[in-house]
Short mmCIF file of C-alpha atoms and ligand atoms in Angstrom, two decimals:
data_model
loop_
_atom_site.label_atom_id
_atom_site.label_comp_id
_atom_site.label_asym_id
_atom_site.label_seq_id
_atom_site.Cartn_x
_atom_site.Cartn_y
_atom_site.Cartn_z
CA UNK C 1 20.34 -20.03 -3.74
CA UNK C 2 17.26 -18.17 -5.00
CA UNK C 3 19.30 -14.95 -4.78
CA UNK C 4 21.82 -16.42 -7.22
CA UNK C 5 19.09 -17.63 -9.53
CA UNK C 6 17.36 -14.25 -9.54
CA UNK C 7 20.65 -12.38 -9.85
CA UNK C 8 21.49 -14.49 -12.90
CA UNK C 9 18.10 -13.73 -14.48
CA UNK C 10 18.68 -9.99 -14.01
CA UNK C 11 22.32 -10.15 -15.16
CA UNK C 12 21.24 -12.01 -18.33
CA UNK C 13 18.57 -9.38 -18.96
CA UNK C 14 21.15 -6.61 -18.57
CA UNK C 15 23.62 -8.35 -20.87
CA UNK C 16 20.99 -8.38 -23.63
CA UNK C 17 20.12 -4.70 -23.23
CA UNK C 18 23.26 -3.15 -21.74
CA UNK C 19 21.23 -1.50 -18.98
CA UNK C 20 17.76 -1.69 -17.47
CA UNK C 21 15.75 0.98 -15.68
CA UNK C 22 15.62 0.84 -11.89
CA UNK C 23 11.88 0.13 -12.29
CA UNK C 24 12.68 -3.03 -14.29
CA UNK C 25 15.27 -4.03 -11.68
CA UNK C 26 12.80 -3.47 -8.80
CA UNK C 27 10.06 -5.37 -10.66
CA UNK C 28 12.38 -8.38 -10.96
CA UNK C 29 13.52 -8.17 -7.32
CA UNK C 30 9.96 -8.09 -6.01
CA UNK C 31 7.89 -9.94 -8.60
CA UNK C 32 10.02 -12.18 -10.85
CA UNK C 33 7.96 -15.40 -11.02
CA UNK C 34 9.08 -17.88 -8.30
CA UNK C 35 12.24 -15.98 -7.31
CA UNK C 36 11.06 -12.42 -6.51
CA UNK C 37 10.56 -11.20 -2.96
CA UNK C 38 6.75 -11.37 -3.12
CA UNK C 39 6.59 -14.30 -5.53
CA UNK C 40 8.75 -16.79 -3.61
CA UNK C 41 7.64 -18.81 -0.58
CA UNK C 42 8.20 -17.52 2.95
CA UNK C 43 6.62 -15.22 5.45
CA UNK C 44 7.17 -11.53 4.59
CA UNK C 45 5.02 -9.64 7.10
CA UNK C 46 4.82 -9.95 10.91
CA UNK C 47 7.18 -11.16 13.63
CA UNK C 48 8.68 -14.02 11.57
CA UNK C 49 8.85 -11.85 8.46
CA UNK C 50 10.83 -8.76 7.49
CA UNK C 51 8.50 -5.92 8.48
CA UNK C 52 5.28 -5.18 10.33
CA UNK C 53 2.25 -3.61 8.73
CA UNK C 54 -0.61 -2.15 10.76
CA UNK C 55 -2.70 -5.24 10.17
CA UNK C 56 -0.14 -7.46 11.86
CA UNK C 57 -0.18 -5.28 14.99
CA UNK C 58 -3.75 -6.11 16.02
CA UNK C 59 -7.24 -6.79 14.66
CA UNK C 60 -8.29 -3.37 15.98
CA UNK C 61 -6.85 -1.78 12.85
CA UNK C 62 -9.14 -3.86 10.62
CA UNK C 63 -12.09 -3.32 12.94
CA UNK C 64 -11.77 0.47 12.69
CA UNK C 65 -11.50 0.23 8.89
CA UNK C 66 -14.60 -1.98 8.98
CA UNK C 67 -16.51 0.71 10.88
CA UNK C 68 -15.82 3.13 8.04
CA UNK C 69 -16.69 0.52 5.44
CA UNK C 70 -20.09 0.09 7.06
CA UNK C 71 -20.51 3.88 6.97
CA UNK C 72 -19.63 3.78 3.25
CA UNK C 73 -22.36 1.17 2.74
CA UNK C 74 -24.88 3.41 4.55
CA UNK C 75 -23.71 6.41 2.53
CA UNK C 76 -24.58 4.47 -0.61
CA UNK C 77 -28.13 4.00 0.70
CA UNK C 78 -27.56 0.56 2.31
CA UNK C 79 -27.73 -1.32 -1.02
CA UNK C 80 -28.60 -5.02 -1.07
CA UNK C 81 -25.42 -5.76 -3.01
CA UNK C 82 -22.24 -4.13 -1.86
CA UNK C 83 -18.80 -4.92 -3.30
CA UNK C 84 -15.70 -4.70 -1.20
CA UNK C 85 -12.40 -5.01 -3.06
CA UNK C 86 -9.05 -5.43 -1.32
CA UNK C 87 -6.08 -4.86 -3.60
CA UNK C 88 -2.74 -6.32 -2.50
CA UNK C 89 -4.49 -8.53 0.03
CA UNK C 90 -1.40 -10.53 1.03
CA UNK C 91 -2.40 -13.45 3.28
CA UNK C 92 -5.87 -11.96 3.86
CA UNK C 93 -5.43 -10.85 7.48
CA UNK C 94 -6.98 -7.40 7.02
CA UNK C 95 -9.88 -8.79 4.97
CA UNK C 96 -10.52 -11.35 7.71
CA UNK C 97 -10.54 -8.74 10.50
CA UNK C 98 -12.95 -6.58 8.48
CA UNK C 99 -15.31 -9.46 7.66
CA UNK C 100 -15.24 -10.73 11.28
CA UNK C 101 -16.22 -7.27 12.54
CA UNK C 102 -19.01 -6.85 9.99
CA UNK C 103 -20.46 -10.29 10.69
CA UNK C 104 -20.38 -9.74 14.48
CA UNK C 105 -21.39 -6.09 14.68
CA UNK C 106 -23.02 -5.00 11.42
CA UNK C 107 -25.03 -7.98 10.14
CA UNK C 108 -27.09 -5.98 7.61
CA UNK C 109 -23.97 -4.66 5.93
CA UNK C 110 -22.36 -8.10 6.16
CA UNK C 111 -25.38 -9.70 4.47
CA UNK C 112 -25.02 -7.29 1.52
CA UNK C 113 -21.24 -7.61 1.21
CA UNK C 114 -19.27 -9.68 -1.25
CA UNK C 115 -15.50 -9.49 -0.98
CA UNK C 116 -13.19 -9.52 -3.97
CA UNK C 117 -9.53 -10.22 -3.25
CA UNK C 118 -6.86 -9.05 -5.67
CA UNK C 119 -3.27 -10.17 -5.23
CA UNK C 120 -0.41 -10.16 -7.70
CA UNK C 121 0.92 -13.42 -6.25
CA UNK C 122 -1.77 -16.01 -7.14
CA UNK C 123 -0.54 -18.69 -4.73
CA UNK C 124 -1.70 -16.53 -1.80
CA UNK C 125 -5.33 -17.28 -2.70
CA UNK C 126 -5.04 -20.57 -0.81
CA UNK C 127 -3.88 -18.85 2.40
CA UNK C 128 -6.62 -16.24 2.01
CA UNK C 129 -9.31 -18.91 1.52
CA UNK C 130 -8.12 -20.75 4.60
CA UNK C 131 -7.94 -17.66 6.83
CA UNK C 132 -11.31 -16.43 5.59
CA UNK C 133 -12.96 -19.88 5.65
CA UNK C 134 -15.89 -18.60 7.73
CA UNK C 135 -16.68 -16.07 5.01
CA UNK C 136 -15.87 -18.29 2.05
CA UNK C 137 -19.30 -17.97 0.41
CA UNK C 138 -18.74 -14.23 0.10
CA UNK C 139 -15.32 -14.42 -1.52
CA UNK C 140 -14.14 -14.19 -5.07
CA UNK C 141 -10.80 -13.42 -6.66
CA UNK C 142 -9.59 -11.23 -9.51
CA UNK C 143 -6.13 -10.90 -11.00
CA UNK C 144 -4.68 -7.37 -11.13
CA UNK C 145 -5.40 -7.34 -14.88
CA UNK C 146 -9.01 -8.38 -14.38
CA UNK C 147 -9.49 -5.63 -11.79
CA UNK C 148 -8.90 -3.01 -14.51
CA UNK C 149 -12.09 -4.06 -16.31
CA UNK C 150 -14.17 -4.76 -13.20
CA UNK C 151 -16.98 -2.23 -12.89
CA UNK C 152 -18.32 -2.05 -9.37
CA UNK C 153 -20.19 -0.04 -6.75
CA UNK C 154 -18.72 -0.23 -3.26
CA UNK C 155 -15.33 0.27 -1.63
CA UNK C 156 -11.83 -0.49 -2.85
CA UNK C 157 -9.22 -0.42 -0.11
CA UNK C 158 -5.52 -1.17 0.11
CA UNK C 159 -2.89 -1.21 2.82
CA UNK C 160 0.74 -0.83 1.80
CA UNK C 161 0.12 -1.71 -1.82
CA UNK C 162 1.39 1.37 -3.66
CA UNK C 163 4.67 1.50 -1.72
CA UNK C 164 5.42 -1.98 -3.11
CA UNK C 165 5.02 -0.95 -6.74
CA UNK C 166 8.13 -0.44 -8.87
CA UNK C 167 9.49 3.08 -9.33
CA UNK C 168 11.68 4.84 -11.82
CA UNK C 169 14.51 6.80 -10.22
CA UNK C 170 15.57 10.13 -11.69
CA UNK C 171 18.21 12.74 -10.92
CA UNK C 172 18.32 16.39 -11.91
CA UNK C 173 21.67 17.34 -13.47
CA UNK C 174 23.00 20.61 -14.95
CA UNK C 175 22.22 18.99 -18.34
CA UNK C 176 18.61 18.33 -17.38
CA UNK C 177 16.69 15.33 -16.09
CA UNK C 178 18.44 11.93 -16.21
CA UNK C 179 17.20 8.50 -15.24
CA UNK C 180 19.08 6.05 -13.02
CA UNK C 181 19.69 2.69 -14.75
CA UNK C 182 21.19 -0.56 -13.51
CA UNK C 183 24.05 -2.27 -15.30
CA UNK C 184 26.75 -4.78 -14.34
CA UNK C 185 30.45 -4.41 -13.70
CA UNK C 186 32.53 -7.56 -13.07
CA UNK C 187 29.44 -9.45 -12.00
CA UNK C 188 28.12 -6.80 -9.62
CA UNK C 189 25.29 -4.38 -10.16
CA UNK C 190 26.19 -0.76 -10.75
CA UNK C 191 24.10 2.37 -11.35
CA UNK C 192 24.54 4.80 -14.21
CA UNK C 193 22.57 7.80 -15.40
CA UNK C 194 21.31 8.30 -18.94
CA UNK C 195 18.52 9.93 -20.94
CA UNK C 196 15.09 9.07 -19.43
CA UNK C 197 13.58 5.86 -20.81
CA UNK C 198 10.22 7.58 -21.35
CA UNK C 199 9.04 11.19 -21.73
CA UNK C 200 6.40 10.34 -19.08
CA UNK C 201 9.00 10.96 -16.34
CA UNK C 202 9.63 14.59 -17.24
CA UNK C 203 5.91 15.03 -17.97
CA UNK C 204 5.11 13.73 -14.44
CA UNK C 205 7.38 16.35 -12.83
CA UNK C 206 5.85 19.12 -14.95
CA UNK C 207 2.28 17.87 -14.46
CA UNK C 208 2.58 17.75 -10.66
CA UNK C 209 4.73 20.89 -10.39
CA UNK C 210 7.76 19.18 -8.84
CA UNK C 211 10.89 21.32 -9.16
CA UNK C 212 13.95 19.09 -8.53
CA UNK C 213 17.15 21.03 -7.86
CA UNK C 214 20.51 19.99 -9.40
CA UNK C 215 21.81 16.84 -7.72
CA UNK C 216 18.42 15.88 -6.29
CA UNK C 217 17.28 12.28 -6.78
CA UNK C 218 13.64 11.23 -6.69
CA UNK C 219 11.40 8.27 -7.36
CA UNK C 220 8.48 8.35 -9.77
CA UNK C 221 5.88 5.60 -9.59
CA UNK C 222 4.39 5.47 -13.07
CA UNK C 223 3.13 1.94 -12.28
CA UNK C 224 1.39 3.14 -9.11
CA UNK C 225 -0.29 6.02 -10.91
CA UNK C 226 -1.45 3.76 -13.78
CA UNK C 227 -2.88 1.28 -11.28
CA UNK C 228 -4.70 4.10 -9.51
CA UNK C 229 -6.09 5.53 -12.79
CA UNK C 230 -7.44 2.08 -13.68
CA UNK C 231 -9.22 1.53 -10.36
CA UNK C 232 -10.55 5.10 -10.25
CA UNK C 233 -12.14 4.36 -13.63
CA UNK C 234 -13.42 0.89 -12.65
CA UNK C 235 -15.21 2.25 -9.61
CA UNK C 236 -18.69 3.35 -10.71
CA UNK C 237 -19.90 4.68 -7.39
CA UNK C 238 -18.39 4.47 -3.92
CA UNK C 239 -15.08 4.94 -2.21
CA UNK C 240 -11.35 4.35 -2.53
CA UNK C 241 -9.46 4.07 0.74
CA UNK C 242 -5.68 4.08 0.46
CA UNK C 243 -3.39 3.52 3.45
CA UNK C 244 0.35 3.77 2.93
CA UNK C 245 3.66 5.42 3.76
CA UNK C 246 3.86 8.74 2.00
CA UNK C 247 3.61 12.48 1.83
CA UNK C 248 2.06 15.23 -0.23
CA UNK C 249 4.41 16.25 -3.05
CA UNK C 250 5.85 19.34 -1.30
CA UNK C 251 7.22 17.16 1.52
CA UNK C 252 8.04 14.13 -0.61
CA UNK C 253 10.13 16.04 -3.13
CA UNK C 254 11.47 18.67 -0.69
CA UNK C 255 15.11 19.67 -1.31
CA UNK C 256 16.20 18.12 2.03
CA UNK C 257 14.95 14.71 0.84
CA UNK C 258 17.88 14.79 -1.56
CA UNK C 259 18.24 11.08 -2.21
CA UNK C 260 14.61 10.04 -2.39
CA UNK C 261 12.86 7.64 -0.03
CA UNK C 262 13.89 4.16 -1.12
CA UNK C 263 14.31 1.69 1.76
CA UNK C 264 14.86 -2.06 2.04
CA UNK C 265 13.57 -4.31 4.83
CA UNK C 266 15.08 -7.61 5.91
CA UNK C 267 14.22 -9.34 9.19
CA UNK C 268 13.18 -6.05 10.78
CA UNK C 269 16.34 -4.20 9.86
CA UNK C 270 16.26 -1.29 7.44
CA UNK C 271 18.86 -0.27 4.92
CA UNK C 272 19.01 1.66 1.68
CA UNK C 273 21.01 -0.67 -0.60
CA UNK C 274 18.68 -2.40 -3.09
CA UNK C 275 21.58 -4.47 -4.46
CA UNK C 276 21.94 -6.58 -1.31
CA UNK C 277 20.01 -9.83 -0.71
CA UNK C 278 18.42 -9.75 -4.14
CA UNK C 279 14.89 -11.14 -3.94
CA UNK C 280 15.21 -11.66 -0.20
CA UNK C 281 14.60 -8.14 1.05
CA UNK C 282 11.62 -5.88 0.51
CA UNK C 283 12.18 -2.67 -1.45
CA UNK C 284 9.75 0.21 -0.84
CA UNK C 285 9.35 3.90 -1.54
CA UNK C 286 7.01 6.55 -0.17
CA UNK C 287 3.81 7.35 -2.06
CA UNK C 288 3.14 10.74 -3.66
CA UNK C 289 -0.36 11.32 -2.27
CA UNK C 290 -0.73 14.60 -4.19
CA UNK C 291 -0.66 12.63 -7.44
CA UNK C 292 -3.50 10.38 -6.19
CA UNK C 293 -5.51 13.40 -5.05
CA UNK C 294 -4.98 15.54 -8.17
CA UNK C 295 -5.32 12.71 -10.69
CA UNK C 296 -8.29 11.38 -8.74
CA UNK C 297 -10.06 14.72 -9.00
CA UNK C 298 -9.51 14.73 -12.77
CA UNK C 299 -11.09 11.29 -12.90
CA UNK C 300 -14.18 12.32 -10.96
CA UNK C 301 -13.10 11.44 -7.41
CA UNK C 302 -13.77 13.77 -4.54
CA UNK C 303 -11.16 13.97 -1.76
CA UNK C 304 -13.05 13.38 1.47
CA UNK C 305 -10.19 13.00 3.90
CA UNK C 306 -6.41 12.91 3.89
CA UNK C 307 -4.07 12.81 6.85
CA UNK C 308 -2.09 10.78 9.33
CA UNK C 309 -3.22 7.26 10.23
CA UNK C 310 -3.41 8.27 13.93
CA UNK C 311 -5.97 11.01 13.23
CA UNK C 312 -7.92 8.70 10.93
CA UNK C 313 -8.09 5.90 13.49
CA UNK C 314 -9.06 8.25 16.31
CA UNK C 315 -11.88 9.84 14.27
CA UNK C 316 -13.03 6.51 12.90
CA UNK C 317 -13.48 4.57 16.13
CA UNK C 318 -10.27 3.36 17.78
CA UNK C 319 -11.38 4.98 21.05
CA UNK C 320 -14.65 3.04 20.90
CA UNK C 321 -12.64 -0.14 20.29
CA UNK C 322 -10.45 0.64 23.33
CA UNK C 323 -13.54 1.31 25.44
CA UNK C 324 -14.91 -2.09 24.44
CA UNK C 325 -11.65 -3.71 25.54
CA UNK C 326 -11.84 -1.85 28.89
CA UNK C 327 -15.40 -3.08 29.42
CA UNK C 328 -14.53 -6.68 28.52
CA UNK C 329 -13.79 -9.43 31.07
CA UNK C 330 -10.08 -9.60 30.20
CA UNK C 331 -7.61 -9.45 33.08
CA UNK C 332 -6.14 -6.01 33.86
CA UNK C 333 -2.74 -7.28 32.76
CA UNK C 334 -4.11 -8.40 29.38
CA UNK C 335 -5.93 -5.10 28.96
CA UNK C 336 -2.72 -3.18 29.60
CA UNK C 337 -0.80 -5.37 27.17
CA UNK C 338 -3.42 -4.83 24.50
CA UNK C 339 -3.55 -1.07 25.07
CA UNK C 340 0.22 -0.88 24.61
CA UNK C 341 0.02 -2.95 21.42
CA UNK C 342 -2.78 -0.86 19.95
CA UNK C 343 -0.91 2.34 20.86
CA UNK C 344 1.64 1.47 18.17
CA UNK C 345 -1.00 2.09 15.52
CA UNK C 346 -1.40 5.71 16.56
CA UNK C 347 1.94 6.71 18.07
CA UNK C 348 4.25 8.95 16.03
CA UNK C 349 8.05 8.38 16.00
CA UNK C 350 8.60 4.65 15.96
CA UNK C 351 4.89 3.86 15.91
CA UNK C 352 2.79 3.89 12.78
CA UNK C 353 0.67 6.93 13.61
CA UNK C 354 2.19 9.60 11.42
CA UNK C 355 4.42 7.69 8.99
CA UNK C 356 1.31 6.20 7.48
CA UNK C 357 -1.29 8.32 5.76
CA UNK C 358 -4.87 7.61 4.86
CA UNK C 359 -6.62 8.97 1.79
CA UNK C 360 -10.39 8.59 1.41
CA UNK C 361 -11.92 9.47 -1.95
CA UNK C 362 -15.48 9.11 -3.16
CA UNK C 363 -17.16 8.91 -6.52
CA UNK C 364 -20.66 9.67 -7.63
CA UNK C 365 -22.92 10.51 -4.69
CA UNK C 366 -23.89 13.26 -2.32
CA UNK C 367 -23.61 12.86 1.43
CA UNK C 368 -20.96 10.59 2.86
CA UNK C 369 -21.66 9.58 6.47
CA UNK C 370 -18.10 8.66 7.39
CA UNK C 371 -16.79 9.09 10.91
CA UNK C 372 -13.37 10.27 9.73
CA UNK C 373 -14.89 13.51 8.49
CA UNK C 374 -16.31 14.38 11.91
CA UNK C 375 -14.38 17.07 13.76
CA UNK C 376 -12.46 15.57 16.68
CA UNK C 377 -10.63 18.76 17.56
CA UNK C 378 -6.99 17.62 17.38
C1 LIG U 1 3.70 -4.70 1.28
S1 LIG U 1 2.67 -6.03 0.85
C2 LIG U 1 1.22 -5.63 1.80
C3 LIG U 1 0.32 -6.80 2.06
C4 LIG U 1 -0.89 -6.49 2.93
N1 LIG U 1 -1.76 -5.52 2.30
C5 LIG U 1 -0.46 -5.97 4.30
O1 LIG U 1 -0.72 -4.83 4.65
O2 LIG U 1 0.18 -6.75 5.04
C6 LIG U 1 2.17 -5.64 -0.80
C7 LIG U 1 1.34 -6.73 -1.47
O3 LIG U 1 0.79 -6.21 -2.69
C8 LIG U 1 0.86 -7.20 -3.71
N2 LIG U 1 0.79 -6.51 -5.01
C9 LIG U 1 1.73 -5.80 -5.66
N3 LIG U 1 1.26 -5.27 -6.80
C10 LIG U 1 -0.06 -5.63 -6.88
C11 LIG U 1 -1.11 -5.36 -7.79
N4 LIG U 1 -0.94 -4.63 -8.88
N5 LIG U 1 -2.34 -5.87 -7.52
C12 LIG U 1 -2.54 -6.62 -6.41
N6 LIG U 1 -1.57 -6.92 -5.51
C13 LIG U 1 -0.35 -6.42 -5.73
C14 LIG U 1 2.18 -7.90 -3.40
O4 LIG U 1 2.24 -9.19 -4.00
C15 LIG U 1 2.14 -7.95 -1.88
O5 LIG U 1 1.48 -9.11 -1.40
#
């Protein structure tokens, strides 16, 4: 039903303009008020949803992130007021795991922390407040627009936010760069190529030195880069921690990745057709981490660490978390079960260990005391 309603909204929009960019189409599919994938009711993440994220695997993921957050706080000189911002907080599971860890294990840092949740879908604030009820006095909320003007010292982190931002799709042709648009044909969606909707697309490829070969398709996340530029500017002093699917540009735009990276998720099945199940399946693309690193450096951010999630979690304390589980009074069977669950966070090929990358950037101070930058010899 909601698919038909959303489809009609998009079809009407196309009939007014003749064609819309893929970015406009993806924005409607994911975020059209009340009918988009993220803006309509229903569980998206976890067993009953369409896909897993690391935070739905086990609280250990959040606990390891929390260890690094506490190290960020110490790196800032253990200030009395420390702002933690989660962008794209979803139902608040990661924020809850982080705050639980800090309150149990790092009370000084917890006492200083206030947590700001930012979520494009405002109705999720209720679920976040309920899940984080024990930490309610520390919570506040900002809209994505308000975040742009929010000046703060602390840490901004996100998990799988940028891969959910709309992308333009382009293709290199013998006549030069073209953009992929969406139109309709007898009531169905159809793609066509035309002159790029904005010179920013070609400028992006030139700026980041991305040579597409004839026939190669690629995604460009102008929205993701603009979001990142805004938060890099809002942060006065501290850290940005970004966890997401993605690659550096050489791998992301490699000739063998000829058709880009767009994927759709529905009830734990994956496909590449964004015109199915409109508003009922997730649409994602891989993040260009080189753009975040290079643009970040222009905006005064220092790249402290970039690499696979597995390496990040191992350096940052997952082994210590596993040791604590071993030493606990759980039954051997429960320990084994938990070890196997947690393994998914670090295993490559089918696990989340190397598909996901972590980027840690800092702004405005001298000596970061983060565990991820220690040498673990792997
Ligand atoms: C793939 S989900 C990830 C949710 C959660 N971080 C997790 O790991 O399970 C992406 C979330 O980002 C939100 N989102 C998208 N654009 C946003 C923006 N500009 N600011 C804040 N949240 C945004 C979506 O509404 C959605 O809840």
